[in-house]
Amino acid sequence: MKLLRYGPLGHEKPGLLDTEGTLRDLSGEIDDVAGDALSSETLEHLNGLDPTTLSVVEGTPRIGSCVGNVGKFICIGLNYADHAAEAGLPLPDEPLVFMKAASAICGPYDAVEIPRTSEKCDWEVELGVVIGKRTKYVSEAEALDHVAGYCVVNDVSERDFQLQRTGQWTKGKSHDTFGPIGPWLVTRDEITDPENLDLYCAINGHRYQDGNTRTLHFGIATIISHLSQFMTLEPGDVIATGTPPGVGMGLNPPVYLKPGDVMELGVEGLGVQRQTLVSA
Ligand code: ZN
């Protein structure tokens, strides 16, 4: 099942993309693709509906982040060996965790802002994991039962703010629009093996990132179990699992984003995002 949210920013409605590719309204079934609506019980109920009984959404509304009311936006850094190498940083012994501000979240086709004074704005295609139920001290064996589904995340990053300024990476990861999520939340039952998905990112049509989640350093179950030792994961929390090589910082010479550039990124089975860069 492909769930999504459509409508103006902050006023998105829940929707479902049926197997014909038609957008249908889920407002009569759930308030939002968020929180308790991500429980396996509710997802099973939605999965049992006949989509043709849901009204068709007319026109071409804006598509929002595929998850609403995200409490935590958690990222795993340096989780592909070849990306760690291009960043010139050692592969971590345990998952490297950092937070991205939830206010950075935007829709998959929204314009992405280059912050004022920024000179090193960069892209990162990632497999996103959306939590479906409360997760505290979960074992690796049970971790995937806590997943509602998967989505594409662009972990947009300002490298100078991230690495040259004091403190943690948060400052370089949290500008408004630095977190496009979607277009769809694809429920867990539809993704046979989340650790074997191609993912890519192209800038102005040139493909810089081309990877597969099979080269993740820490797998999804390990990441969820690990995080749950430190914090309770809640329904609607989003985890970005790391980016494969090919980010702008790792190129020689480096390539950074400028106003007018277009990012296109996708993960196999999870759809494609497209954003144009604008000045903040
Ligand atoms: Zn990242």
mmCIF file with all atom_site columns, N, CA, C and O in Angstrom, residues 25-51:
data_model
loop_
_atom_site.group_PDB
_atom_site.id
_atom_site.type_symbol
_atom_site.label_atom_id
_atom_site.label_alt_id
_atom_site.label_comp_id
_atom_site.label_asym_id
_atom_site.label_entity_id
_atom_site.label_seq_id
_atom_site.pdbx_PDB_ins_code
_atom_site.Cartn_x
_atom_site.Cartn_y
_atom_site.Cartn_z
_atom_site.occupancy
_atom_site.B_iso_or_equiv
_atom_site.pdbx_formal_charge
_atom_site.auth_seq_id
_atom_site.auth_comp_id
_atom_site.auth_asym_id
_atom_site.auth_atom_id
_atom_site.pdbx_PDB_model_num
ATOM 1   N N  . ASP A 1 25 ? -8.801  9.624  -1.764 1.00 0.00 ? 25 ASP A N  1
ATOM 2   C CA . ASP A 1 25 ? -8.876  10.322 -0.480 1.00 0.00 ? 25 ASP A CA 1
ATOM 3   C C  . ASP A 1 25 ? -9.131  9.336  0.663  1.00 0.00 ? 25 ASP A C  1
ATOM 4   O O  . ASP A 1 25 ? -10.052 8.522  0.586  1.00 0.00 ? 25 ASP A O  1
ATOM 5   N N  . LEU A 1 26 ? -8.336  9.425  1.711  1.00 0.00 ? 26 LEU A N  1
ATOM 6   C CA . LEU A 1 26 ? -8.515  8.556  2.883  1.00 0.00 ? 26 LEU A CA 1
ATOM 7   C C  . LEU A 1 26 ? -9.089  9.313  4.080  1.00 0.00 ? 26 LEU A C  1
ATOM 8   O O  . LEU A 1 26 ? -9.115  8.779  5.187  1.00 0.00 ? 26 LEU A O  1
ATOM 9   N N  . SER A 1 27 ? -9.533  10.547 3.857  1.00 0.00 ? 27 SER A N  1
ATOM 10  C CA . SER A 1 27 ? -10.002 11.378 4.977  1.00 0.00 ? 27 SER A CA 1
ATOM 11  C C  . SER A 1 27 ? -11.135 10.729 5.763  1.00 0.00 ? 27 SER A C  1
ATOM 12  O O  . SER A 1 27 ? -11.289 10.969 6.954  1.00 0.00 ? 27 SER A O  1
ATOM 13  N N  . GLY A 1 28 ? -11.937 9.906  5.096  1.00 0.00 ? 28 GLY A N  1
ATOM 14  C CA . GLY A 1 28 ? -13.043 9.249  5.781  1.00 0.00 ? 28 GLY A CA 1
ATOM 15  C C  . GLY A 1 28 ? -12.591 8.100  6.670  1.00 0.00 ? 28 GLY A C  1
ATOM 16  O O  . GLY A 1 28 ? -13.371 7.583  7.469  1.00 0.00 ? 28 GLY A O  1
ATOM 17  N N  . GLU A 1 29 ? -11.340 7.689  6.517  1.00 0.00 ? 29 GLU A N  1
ATOM 18  C CA . GLU A 1 29 ? -10.830 6.529  7.251  1.00 0.00 ? 29 GLU A CA 1
ATOM 19  C C  . GLU A 1 29 ? -9.867  6.907  8.367  1.00 0.00 ? 29 GLU A C  1
ATOM 20  O O  . GLU A 1 29 ? -9.907  6.333  9.444  1.00 0.00 ? 29 GLU A O  1
ATOM 21  N N  . ILE A 1 30 ? -8.967  7.828  8.088  1.00 0.00 ? 30 ILE A N  1
ATOM 22  C CA . ILE A 1 30 ? -7.977  8.264  9.083  1.00 0.00 ? 30 ILE A CA 1
ATOM 23  C C  . ILE A 1 30 ? -7.833  9.779  9.013  1.00 0.00 ? 30 ILE A C  1
ATOM 24  O O  . ILE A 1 30 ? -8.105  10.392 7.976  1.00 0.00 ? 30 ILE A O  1
ATOM 25  N N  . ASP A 1 31 ? -7.403  10.368 10.128 1.00 0.00 ? 31 ASP A N  1
ATOM 26  C CA . ASP A 1 31 ? -7.223  11.825 10.155 1.00 0.00 ? 31 ASP A CA 1
ATOM 27  C C  . ASP A 1 31 ? -5.977  12.241 9.386  1.00 0.00 ? 31 ASP A C  1
ATOM 28  O O  . ASP A 1 31 ? -5.923  13.303 8.782  1.00 0.00 ? 31 ASP A O  1
ATOM 29  N N  . ASP A 1 32 ? -4.946  11.395 9.484  1.00 0.00 ? 32 ASP A N  1
ATOM 30  C CA . ASP A 1 32 ? -3.660  11.758 8.882  1.00 0.00 ? 32 ASP A CA 1
ATOM 31  C C  . ASP A 1 32 ? -2.837  10.474 8.765  1.00 0.00 ? 32 ASP A C  1
ATOM 32  O O  . ASP A 1 32 ? -3.130  9.478  9.439  1.00 0.00 ? 32 ASP A O  1
ATOM 33  N N  . VAL A 1 33 ? -1.830  10.497 7.907  1.00 0.00 ? 33 VAL A N  1
ATOM 34  C CA . VAL A 1 33 ? -0.859  9.397  7.880  1.00 0.00 ? 33 VAL A CA 1
ATOM 35  C C  . VAL A 1 33 ? 0.148   9.734  8.963  1.00 0.00 ? 33 VAL A C  1
ATOM 36  O O  . VAL A 1 33 ? 1.178   10.370 8.722  1.00 0.00 ? 33 VAL A O  1
ATOM 37  N N  . ALA A 1 34 ? -0.183  9.357  10.177 1.00 0.00 ? 34 ALA A N  1
ATOM 38  C CA . ALA A 1 34 ? 0.590   9.805  11.334 1.00 0.00 ? 34 ALA A CA 1
ATOM 39  C C  . ALA A 1 34 ? 0.171   8.996  12.551 1.00 0.00 ? 34 ALA A C  1
ATOM 40  O O  . ALA A 1 34 ? -0.921  8.410  12.576 1.00 0.00 ? 34 ALA A O  1
ATOM 41  N N  . GLY A 1 35 ? 1.028   8.979  13.561 1.00 0.00 ? 35 GLY A N  1
ATOM 42  C CA . GLY A 1 35 ? 0.691   8.425  14.869 1.00 0.00 ? 35 GLY A CA 1
ATOM 43  C C  . GLY A 1 35 ? 0.035   7.059  14.807 1.00 0.00 ? 35 GLY A C  1
ATOM 44  O O  . GLY A 1 35 ? 0.517   6.143  14.128 1.00 0.00 ? 35 GLY A O  1
ATOM 45  N N  . ASP A 1 36 ? -1.101  6.942  15.504 1.00 0.00 ? 36 ASP A N  1
ATOM 46  C CA . ASP A 1 36 ? -1.775  5.648  15.630 1.00 0.00 ? 36 ASP A CA 1
ATOM 47  C C  . ASP A 1 36 ? -2.264  5.079  14.299 1.00 0.00 ? 36 ASP A C  1
ATOM 48  O O  . ASP A 1 36 ? -2.496  3.878  14.182 1.00 0.00 ? 36 ASP A O  1
ATOM 49  N N  . ALA A 1 37 ? -2.433  5.940  13.302 1.00 0.00 ? 37 ALA A N  1
ATOM 50  C CA . ALA A 1 37 ? -2.863  5.441  11.988 1.00 0.00 ? 37 ALA A CA 1
ATOM 51  C C  . ALA A 1 37 ? -1.795  4.547  11.367 1.00 0.00 ? 37 ALA A C  1
ATOM 52  O O  . ALA A 1 37 ? -2.054  3.856  10.384 1.00 0.00 ? 37 ALA A O  1
ATOM 53  N N  . LEU A 1 38 ? -0.595  4.546  11.951 1.00 0.00 ? 38 LEU A N  1
ATOM 54  C CA . LEU A 1 38 ? 0.493   3.733  11.415 1.00 0.00 ? 38 LEU A CA 1
ATOM 55  C C  . LEU A 1 38 ? 0.577   2.372  12.110 1.00 0.00 ? 38 LEU A C  1
ATOM 56  O O  . LEU A 1 38 ? 1.473   1.580  11.823 1.00 0.00 ? 38 LEU A O  1
ATOM 57  N N  . SER A 1 39 ? -0.369  2.087  13.007 1.00 0.00 ? 39 SER A N  1
ATOM 58  C CA . SER A 1 39 ? -0.357  0.794  13.694 1.00 0.00 ? 39 SER A CA 1
ATOM 59  C C  . SER A 1 39 ? -0.683  -0.312 12.698 1.00 0.00 ? 39 SER A C  1
ATOM 60  O O  . SER A 1 39 ? -1.359  -0.075 11.688 1.00 0.00 ? 39 SER A O  1
ATOM 61  N N  . SER A 1 40 ? -0.225  -1.532 12.999 1.00 0.00 ? 40 SER A N  1
ATOM 62  C CA . SER A 1 40 ? -0.503  -2.622 12.052 1.00 0.00 ? 40 SER A CA 1
ATOM 63  C C  . SER A 1 40 ? -2.001  -2.877 11.933 1.00 0.00 ? 40 SER A C  1
ATOM 64  O O  . SER A 1 40 ? -2.485  -3.241 10.864 1.00 0.00 ? 40 SER A O  1
ATOM 65  N N  . GLU A 1 41 ? -2.757  -2.635 13.021 1.00 0.00 ? 41 GLU A N  1
ATOM 66  C CA . GLU A 1 41 ? -4.214  -2.839 12.960 1.00 0.00 ? 41 GLU A CA 1
ATOM 67  C C  . GLU A 1 41 ? -4.842  -1.887 11.935 1.00 0.00 ? 41 GLU A C  1
ATOM 68  O O  . GLU A 1 41 ? -5.631  -2.299 11.079 1.00 0.00 ? 41 GLU A O  1
ATOM 69  N N  . THR A 1 42 ? -4.484  -0.607 12.032 1.00 0.00 ? 42 THR A N  1
ATOM 70  C CA . THR A 1 42 ? -5.067  0.364  11.099 1.00 0.00 ? 42 THR A CA 1
ATOM 71  C C  . THR A 1 42 ? -4.581  0.105  9.668  1.00 0.00 ? 42 THR A C  1
ATOM 72  O O  . THR A 1 42 ? -5.369  0.177  8.720  1.00 0.00 ? 42 THR A O  1
ATOM 73  N N  . LEU A 1 43 ? -3.310  -0.217 9.532  1.00 0.00 ? 43 LEU A N  1
ATOM 74  C CA . LEU A 1 43 ? -2.801  -0.477 8.177  1.00 0.00 ? 43 LEU A CA 1
ATOM 75  C C  . LEU A 1 43 ? -3.500  -1.693 7.570  1.00 0.00 ? 43 LEU A C  1
ATOM 76  O O  . LEU A 1 43 ? -3.831  -1.703 6.383  1.00 0.00 ? 43 LEU A O  1
ATOM 77  N N  . GLU A 1 44 ? -3.763  -2.706 8.401  1.00 0.00 ? 44 GLU A N  1
ATOM 78  C CA . GLU A 1 44 ? -4.496  -3.878 7.900  1.00 0.00 ? 44 GLU A CA 1
ATOM 79  C C  . GLU A 1 44 ? -5.907  -3.490 7.470  1.00 0.00 ? 44 GLU A C  1
ATOM 80  O O  . GLU A 1 44 ? -6.400  -3.945 6.439  1.00 0.00 ? 44 GLU A O  1
ATOM 81  N N  . HIS A 1 45 ? -6.542  -2.644 8.271  1.00 0.00 ? 45 HIS A N  1
ATOM 82  C CA . HIS A 1 45 ? -7.890  -2.178 7.921  1.00 0.00 ? 45 HIS A CA 1
ATOM 83  C C  . HIS A 1 45 ? -7.869  -1.442 6.574  1.00 0.00 ? 45 HIS A C  1
ATOM 84  O O  . HIS A 1 45 ? -8.701  -1.715 5.691  1.00 0.00 ? 45 HIS A O  1
ATOM 85  N N  . LEU A 1 46 ? -6.904  -0.537 6.416  1.00 0.00 ? 46 LEU A N  1
ATOM 86  C CA . LEU A 1 46 ? -6.819  0.227  5.154  1.00 0.00 ? 46 LEU A CA 1
ATOM 87  C C  . LEU A 1 46 ? -6.546  -0.698 3.978  1.00 0.00 ? 46 LEU A C  1
ATOM 88  O O  . LEU A 1 46 ? -7.089  -0.539 2.889  1.00 0.00 ? 46 LEU A O  1
ATOM 89  N N  . ASN A 1 47 ? -5.714  -1.692 4.230  1.00 0.00 ? 47 ASN A N  1
ATOM 90  C CA . ASN A 1 47 ? -5.347  -2.638 3.179  1.00 0.00 ? 47 ASN A CA 1
ATOM 91  C C  . ASN A 1 47 ? -6.556  -3.460 2.731  1.00 0.00 ? 47 ASN A C  1
ATOM 92  O O  . ASN A 1 47 ? -6.609  -3.927 1.590  1.00 0.00 ? 47 ASN A O  1
ATOM 93  N N  . GLY A 1 48 ? -7.524  -3.624 3.633  1.00 0.00 ? 48 GLY A N  1
ATOM 94  C CA . GLY A 1 48 ? -8.713  -4.406 3.324  1.00 0.00 ? 48 GLY A CA 1
ATOM 95  C C  . GLY A 1 48 ? -9.789  -3.626 2.578  1.00 0.00 ? 48 GLY A C  1
ATOM 96  O O  . GLY A 1 48 ? -10.770 -4.189 2.104  1.00 0.00 ? 48 GLY A O  1
ATOM 97  N N  . LEU A 1 49 ? -9.595  -2.311 2.455  1.00 0.00 ? 49 LEU A N  1
ATOM 98  C CA . LEU A 1 49 ? -10.604 -1.493 1.766  1.00 0.00 ? 49 LEU A CA 1
ATOM 99  C C  . LEU A 1 49 ? -10.544 -1.721 0.264  1.00 0.00 ? 49 LEU A C  1
ATOM 100 O O  . LEU A 1 49 ? -9.482  -2.016 -0.289 1.00 0.00 ? 49 LEU A O  1
ATOM 101 N N  . ASP A 1 50 ? -11.697 -1.582 -0.384 1.00 0.00 ? 50 ASP A N  1
ATOM 102 C CA . ASP A 1 50 ? -11.718 -1.590 -1.842 1.00 0.00 ? 50 ASP A CA 1
ATOM 103 C C  . ASP A 1 50 ? -11.432 -0.154 -2.296 1.00 0.00 ? 50 ASP A C  1
ATOM 104 O O  . ASP A 1 50 ? -12.265 0.732  -2.086 1.00 0.00 ? 50 ASP A O  1
ATOM 105 N N  . PRO A 1 51 ? -10.268 0.088  -2.889 1.00 0.00 ? 51 PRO A N  1
ATOM 106 C CA . PRO A 1 51 ? -9.896  1.475  -3.226 1.00 0.00 ? 51 PRO A CA 1
ATOM 107 C C  . PRO A 1 51 ? -10.925 2.173  -4.106 1.00 0.00 ? 51 PRO A C  1
ATOM 108 O O  . PRO A 1 51 ? -11.070 3.398  -4.031 1.00 0.00 ? 51 PRO A O  1
#
